Short mmCIF file of C-alpha atoms and ligand atoms in Angstrom, two decimals:
data_model
loop_
_atom_site.label_atom_id
_atom_site.label_comp_id
_atom_site.label_asym_id
_atom_site.label_seq_id
_atom_site.Cartn_x
_atom_site.Cartn_y
_atom_site.Cartn_z
CA UNK A 1 -138.33 3.44 -68.46
CA UNK A 2 -134.93 4.87 -69.20
CA UNK A 3 -134.60 8.35 -67.74
CA UNK A 4 -132.17 10.65 -69.53
CA UNK A 5 -131.55 13.99 -67.83
CA UNK A 6 -130.01 16.75 -69.90
CA UNK A 7 -128.84 20.16 -68.70
CA UNK A 8 -131.45 22.08 -70.70
CA UNK A 9 -134.22 21.86 -73.25
CA UNK A 10 -131.84 22.31 -76.18
CA UNK A 11 -129.71 19.35 -75.08
CA UNK A 12 -132.82 17.21 -74.50
CA UNK A 13 -134.00 17.89 -78.06
CA UNK A 14 -130.51 17.18 -79.38
CA UNK A 15 -130.55 13.80 -77.65
CA UNK A 16 -133.99 12.90 -79.07
CA UNK A 17 -132.86 13.91 -82.57
CA UNK A 18 -129.70 11.81 -82.18
CA UNK A 19 -131.77 8.73 -81.27
CA UNK A 20 -134.05 9.25 -84.28
CA UNK A 21 -131.09 9.79 -86.62
CA UNK A 22 -129.37 6.65 -85.32
CA UNK A 23 -132.52 4.56 -85.92
CA UNK A 24 -132.98 6.02 -89.42
CA UNK A 25 -129.34 5.30 -90.36
CA UNK A 26 -129.80 1.58 -89.76
CA UNK A 27 -132.36 1.14 -92.56
CA UNK A 28 -132.60 4.54 -94.23
CA UNK A 29 -136.31 4.39 -93.47
CA UNK A 30 -138.41 4.87 -90.37
CA UNK A 31 -142.01 4.99 -89.22
CA UNK A 32 -142.53 7.85 -86.80
CA UNK A 33 -145.45 8.73 -84.56
CA UNK A 34 -145.38 12.46 -83.88
CA UNK A 35 -146.80 14.64 -81.13
CA UNK A 36 -147.69 18.31 -81.15
CA UNK A 37 -147.48 20.96 -78.41
CA UNK A 38 -144.63 23.26 -77.40
CA UNK A 39 -142.35 20.49 -76.20
CA UNK A 40 -141.36 18.76 -79.46
CA UNK A 41 -140.76 22.04 -81.34
CA UNK A 42 -137.02 21.99 -80.59
CA UNK A 43 -136.78 18.38 -81.72
CA UNK A 44 -138.48 19.21 -85.02
CA UNK A 45 -136.03 22.09 -85.52
CA UNK A 46 -133.15 19.65 -85.03
CA UNK A 47 -134.65 17.20 -87.53
CA UNK A 48 -135.07 20.00 -90.08
CA UNK A 49 -131.49 21.02 -89.55
CA UNK A 50 -130.27 17.41 -90.00
CA UNK A 51 -132.17 17.34 -93.26
CA UNK A 52 -130.77 20.69 -94.43
CA UNK A 53 -127.23 19.52 -93.64
CA UNK A 54 -127.85 16.43 -95.78
CA UNK A 55 -127.54 14.04 -92.82
CA UNK A 56 -131.10 12.77 -92.87
CA UNK A 57 -133.27 12.01 -95.88
CA UNK A 58 -137.00 11.76 -95.19
CA UNK A 59 -138.04 10.27 -98.54
CA UNK A 60 -138.58 6.86 -96.93
CA UNK A 61 -139.91 8.14 -93.64
CA UNK A 62 -143.56 7.55 -92.85
CA UNK A 63 -145.25 9.72 -90.23
CA UNK A 64 -148.42 9.34 -88.19
CA UNK A 65 -149.92 12.13 -86.12
CA UNK A 66 -150.65 11.20 -82.56
CA UNK A 67 -153.89 13.15 -82.25
CA UNK A 68 -156.11 15.94 -83.60
CA UNK A 69 -158.74 18.29 -82.27
CA UNK A 70 -162.22 17.10 -83.13
CA UNK A 71 -164.23 19.66 -85.09
CA UNK A 72 -161.34 21.58 -86.64
CA UNK A 73 -160.57 21.60 -90.35
CA UNK A 74 -157.04 20.75 -91.45
CA UNK A 75 -156.60 24.37 -92.45
CA UNK A 76 -157.55 25.80 -89.03
CA UNK A 77 -154.47 27.60 -87.60
CA UNK A 78 -154.69 25.54 -84.38
CA UNK A 79 -155.22 22.17 -86.05
CA UNK A 80 -152.47 19.66 -85.47
CA UNK A 81 -152.40 19.10 -89.24
CA UNK A 82 -151.33 22.74 -89.67
CA UNK A 83 -148.89 22.45 -86.78
CA UNK A 84 -147.14 19.45 -88.33
CA UNK A 85 -146.98 21.11 -91.76
CA UNK A 86 -145.66 24.39 -90.35
CA UNK A 87 -143.17 22.96 -87.89
CA UNK A 88 -141.86 19.95 -89.75
CA UNK A 89 -143.31 18.54 -92.96
CA UNK A 90 -142.91 21.50 -95.28
CA UNK A 91 -139.25 21.87 -94.31
CA UNK A 92 -138.23 18.29 -95.10
CA UNK A 93 -138.54 15.97 -98.08
CA UNK A 94 -141.21 13.67 -96.63
CA UNK A 95 -143.56 12.43 -99.37
CA UNK A 96 -147.17 13.64 -99.04
CA UNK A 97 -148.41 10.05 -99.37
CA UNK A 98 -146.30 9.11 -96.33
CA UNK A 99 -147.99 11.67 -94.09
CA UNK A 100 -150.89 10.21 -92.13
CA UNK A 101 -153.19 12.22 -89.94
CA UNK A 102 -156.32 11.88 -87.94
CA UNK A 103 -159.03 14.07 -89.39
CA UNK A 104 -160.78 16.60 -87.16
CA UNK A 105 -163.91 16.15 -89.25
CA UNK A 106 -164.14 12.50 -90.21
CA UNK A 107 -167.19 11.34 -92.15
CA UNK A 108 -167.58 8.41 -89.78
CA UNK A 109 -165.62 8.56 -86.53
CA UNK A 110 -165.26 4.90 -85.61
CA UNK A 111 -164.41 3.77 -89.12
CA UNK A 112 -161.87 6.58 -89.46
CA UNK A 113 -160.18 5.45 -86.23
CA UNK A 114 -160.20 1.80 -87.28
CA UNK A 115 -158.75 2.72 -90.69
CA UNK A 116 -155.96 4.66 -88.93
CA UNK A 117 -155.05 1.61 -86.87
CA UNK A 118 -155.11 -0.54 -90.03
CA UNK A 119 -152.82 1.92 -91.78
CA UNK A 120 -150.31 1.79 -88.90
CA UNK A 121 -150.34 -2.01 -89.04
CA UNK A 122 -150.03 -2.08 -92.83
CA UNK A 123 -146.68 -0.26 -92.72
CA UNK A 124 -145.36 -2.63 -90.06
CA UNK A 125 -146.09 -0.52 -86.97
CA UNK A 126 -144.46 2.58 -85.53
CA UNK A 127 -140.71 2.44 -84.92
CA UNK A 128 -140.46 5.54 -82.73
CA UNK A 129 -143.34 7.35 -81.09
CA UNK A 130 -142.55 10.87 -79.90
CA UNK A 131 -144.62 12.03 -76.92
CA UNK A 132 -144.99 15.08 -74.73
CA UNK A 133 -146.80 14.95 -71.40
CA UNK A 134 -149.72 16.98 -70.09
CA UNK A 135 -149.54 18.44 -66.56
CA UNK A 136 -152.15 15.88 -65.57
CA UNK A 137 -150.01 13.05 -66.98
CA UNK A 138 -151.87 12.65 -70.27
CA UNK A 139 -150.18 11.33 -73.40
CA UNK A 140 -151.67 12.22 -76.77
CA UNK A 141 -155.14 13.17 -75.64
CA UNK A 142 -155.49 10.13 -73.39
CA UNK A 143 -156.73 11.96 -70.36
CA UNK A 144 -156.72 10.55 -66.80
CA UNK A 145 -159.07 7.59 -66.62
CA UNK A 146 -158.34 6.44 -70.18
CA UNK A 147 -158.26 2.70 -70.56
CA UNK A 148 -154.68 1.50 -70.55
CA UNK A 149 -155.50 -0.74 -73.53
CA UNK A 150 -157.46 1.89 -75.49
CA UNK A 151 -157.21 2.20 -79.25
CA UNK A 152 -157.55 5.24 -81.53
CA UNK A 153 -160.86 6.90 -80.69
CA UNK A 154 -162.85 10.02 -79.88
CA UNK A 155 -161.93 11.36 -76.45
CA UNK A 156 -163.41 14.18 -74.39
CA UNK A 157 -160.89 16.61 -72.94
CA UNK A 158 -160.63 17.49 -69.27
CA UNK A 159 -161.39 21.04 -68.12
CA UNK A 160 -157.67 21.43 -67.30
CA UNK A 161 -156.67 20.60 -70.89
CA UNK A 162 -159.39 22.80 -72.38
CA UNK A 163 -158.20 25.69 -70.19
CA UNK A 164 -154.56 25.09 -71.13
CA UNK A 165 -155.50 25.25 -74.83
CA UNK A 166 -157.94 28.18 -74.59
CA UNK A 167 -155.36 31.01 -75.03
CA UNK A 168 -154.56 29.64 -78.50
CA UNK A 169 -158.09 30.25 -79.74
CA UNK A 170 -159.70 33.60 -80.54
CA UNK A 171 -163.08 32.83 -78.99
CA UNK A 172 -164.04 30.61 -76.09
CA UNK A 173 -166.71 28.83 -78.14
CA UNK A 174 -164.02 27.75 -80.58
CA UNK A 175 -161.96 25.78 -78.04
CA UNK A 176 -162.35 22.07 -78.82
CA UNK A 177 -163.86 19.85 -76.12
CA UNK A 178 -163.09 16.62 -77.97
CA UNK A 179 -160.22 15.07 -79.84
CA UNK A 180 -159.28 12.02 -81.84
CA UNK A 181 -156.24 10.35 -80.35
CA UNK A 182 -154.21 7.20 -80.72
CA UNK A 183 -155.08 5.04 -77.77
CA UNK A 184 -152.71 4.00 -74.99
CA UNK A 185 -152.73 0.46 -76.38
CA UNK A 186 -151.85 1.86 -79.81
CA UNK A 187 -148.97 3.91 -78.37
CA UNK A 188 -147.62 0.94 -76.41
CA UNK A 189 -147.26 -1.08 -79.63
CA UNK A 190 -144.59 1.33 -80.93
CA UNK A 191 -141.17 -0.27 -80.85
CA UNK A 192 -139.65 2.69 -79.07
CA UNK A 193 -141.17 5.60 -77.20
CA UNK A 194 -139.45 8.95 -76.66
CA UNK A 195 -141.22 11.07 -74.09
CA UNK A 196 -139.88 14.61 -73.94
CA UNK A 197 -140.57 16.96 -71.05
CA UNK A 198 -139.22 20.37 -70.22
CA UNK A 199 -139.75 22.83 -67.39
CA UNK A 200 -140.74 22.89 -63.75
CA UNK A 201 -144.46 22.75 -64.57
CA UNK A 202 -144.01 19.21 -65.90
CA UNK A 203 -141.88 17.95 -62.96
CA UNK A 204 -144.80 16.60 -60.98
CA UNK A 205 -146.36 14.75 -63.95
CA UNK A 206 -142.95 13.29 -64.83
CA UNK A 207 -142.32 12.06 -61.28
CA UNK A 208 -145.78 10.48 -61.08
CA UNK A 209 -145.34 8.86 -64.49
CA UNK A 210 -141.86 7.47 -63.86
CA UNK A 211 -141.89 6.70 -60.15
CA UNK A 212 -145.52 6.57 -59.12
CA UNK A 213 -147.88 3.62 -59.30
CA UNK A 214 -149.07 2.39 -62.67
CA UNK A 215 -152.52 3.87 -62.92
CA UNK A 216 -155.03 5.07 -65.50
CA UNK A 217 -155.18 8.23 -63.40
CA UNK A 218 -151.70 9.10 -64.74
CA UNK A 219 -151.80 7.76 -68.31
CA UNK A 220 -148.05 8.29 -68.89
CA UNK A 221 -147.30 5.84 -66.04
CA UNK A 222 -148.19 3.07 -68.50
CA UNK A 223 -144.81 3.66 -70.13
CA UNK A 224 -143.37 1.72 -67.17
CA UNK A 225 -144.63 -1.36 -69.02
CA UNK A 226 -142.80 -0.57 -72.25
CA UNK A 227 -139.39 -2.22 -72.80
CA UNK A 228 -138.01 0.70 -74.84
CA UNK A 229 -139.47 3.85 -73.34
CA UNK A 230 -137.02 6.71 -72.94
CA UNK A 231 -137.94 9.79 -70.99
CA UNK A 232 -135.73 12.69 -72.06
CA UNK A 233 -135.87 15.58 -69.60
CA UNK A 234 -134.25 18.87 -68.83
CA UNK A 235 -133.14 19.55 -65.23
CA UNK A 236 -136.38 21.34 -64.30
CA UNK A 237 -138.64 18.55 -65.55
CA UNK A 238 -136.46 16.03 -63.68
CA UNK A 239 -136.37 18.03 -60.46
CA UNK A 240 -138.94 15.96 -58.51
CA UNK A 241 -137.56 12.52 -59.38
CA UNK A 242 -136.48 10.66 -56.24
CA UNK A 243 -133.82 8.64 -58.06
CA UNK A 244 -132.42 11.35 -60.32
CA UNK A 245 -128.79 10.85 -59.24
CA UNK A 246 -129.09 7.18 -59.99
CA UNK A 247 -130.56 7.86 -63.47
CA UNK A 248 -127.75 10.31 -64.18
CA UNK A 249 -125.08 7.87 -63.07
CA UNK A 250 -126.58 5.02 -65.10
CA UNK A 251 -126.86 7.11 -68.25
CA UNK A 252 -123.32 8.53 -68.02
CA UNK A 253 -121.81 5.14 -67.38
CA UNK A 254 -123.81 3.51 -70.12
CA UNK A 255 -122.49 6.14 -72.53
CA UNK A 256 -118.91 5.58 -71.33
CA UNK A 257 -119.29 1.81 -71.55
CA UNK A 258 -120.79 1.95 -75.04
CA UNK A 259 -118.08 4.41 -76.15
CA UNK A 260 -115.43 1.86 -75.12
CA UNK A 261 -117.14 -0.78 -77.27
CA UNK A 262 -117.30 1.35 -80.42
C1 GLP B 301 -151.59 18.37 -75.80
C2 GLP B 301 -151.19 17.30 -76.80
C3 GLP B 301 -150.14 16.37 -76.24
C4 GLP B 301 -149.01 17.19 -75.64
C5 GLP B 301 -149.54 18.03 -74.49
C6 GLP B 301 -148.49 18.86 -73.82
O1 GLP B 301 -152.56 17.94 -74.94
N1 GLP B 301 -152.31 16.52 -77.23
O2 GLP B 301 -149.66 15.51 -77.26
O3 GLP B 301 -148.00 16.34 -75.17
O4 GLP B 301 -150.54 18.88 -75.02
O5 GLP B 301 -148.24 20.01 -74.57
P1 GLP B 301 -147.00 20.95 -74.36
O6 GLP B 301 -145.82 20.24 -74.95
O7 GLP B 301 -147.34 22.20 -75.13
O8 GLP B 301 -146.86 21.20 -72.91
#
């Protein structure tokens, strides 16, 4: 895992956007896997601004949602479909046929999940998967205990996650207990992974994911197995990393070294 520590959230989002822009520039196309939550909001703002400035064209970009609440319609204000439309898709020129989502109300759950995996494969796989991290170390909705080789499937949410989401819903009975999520095995097949984390409340999960043992108990720790996983953090999210000075030194010197080559 490459750990990139930025001074603040804004700079972390800037860095993630820069990596995505650089990858897009190589082929003028890209397959993205996209997460929801508060964390990637700043990144999506940066991507919108790149588009508005004419620096990034999304007409050949294909996007896959990472997960969705089970039981919610696409039009529900808290659905991840609505989130992606509101915070990214309707501000850029992505083609509707290039937007892929997991349905919160699939006619047949297992077939829907298998079809999603087939769709990802049919476009050649995901180039960059954007991830946030739950306080319990989850990625997507792969909660602690998820199989490290899991595929897209129905997943029950932990009490902690349900409680974290509850304030967003009007009534308690409305809060989803289940989700559809790309599996950990699905996520690991992406060519690059960008995990973003911000704030002190994520510091413990980040430290366990990056420096703790590889365990299904901390699903994000599986990123230790990925050859191109970048963890982009602000100072608060990085605060409990034992080797943070080393990560900082490595990153700064890599930048200097690469700058000399270009
Ligand atoms: C949810 C999402 C995850 C997200 C996590 C953290 O559980 N399924 O994809 O990473 O929340 O959310 P936030 O960025 O709001 O802290």
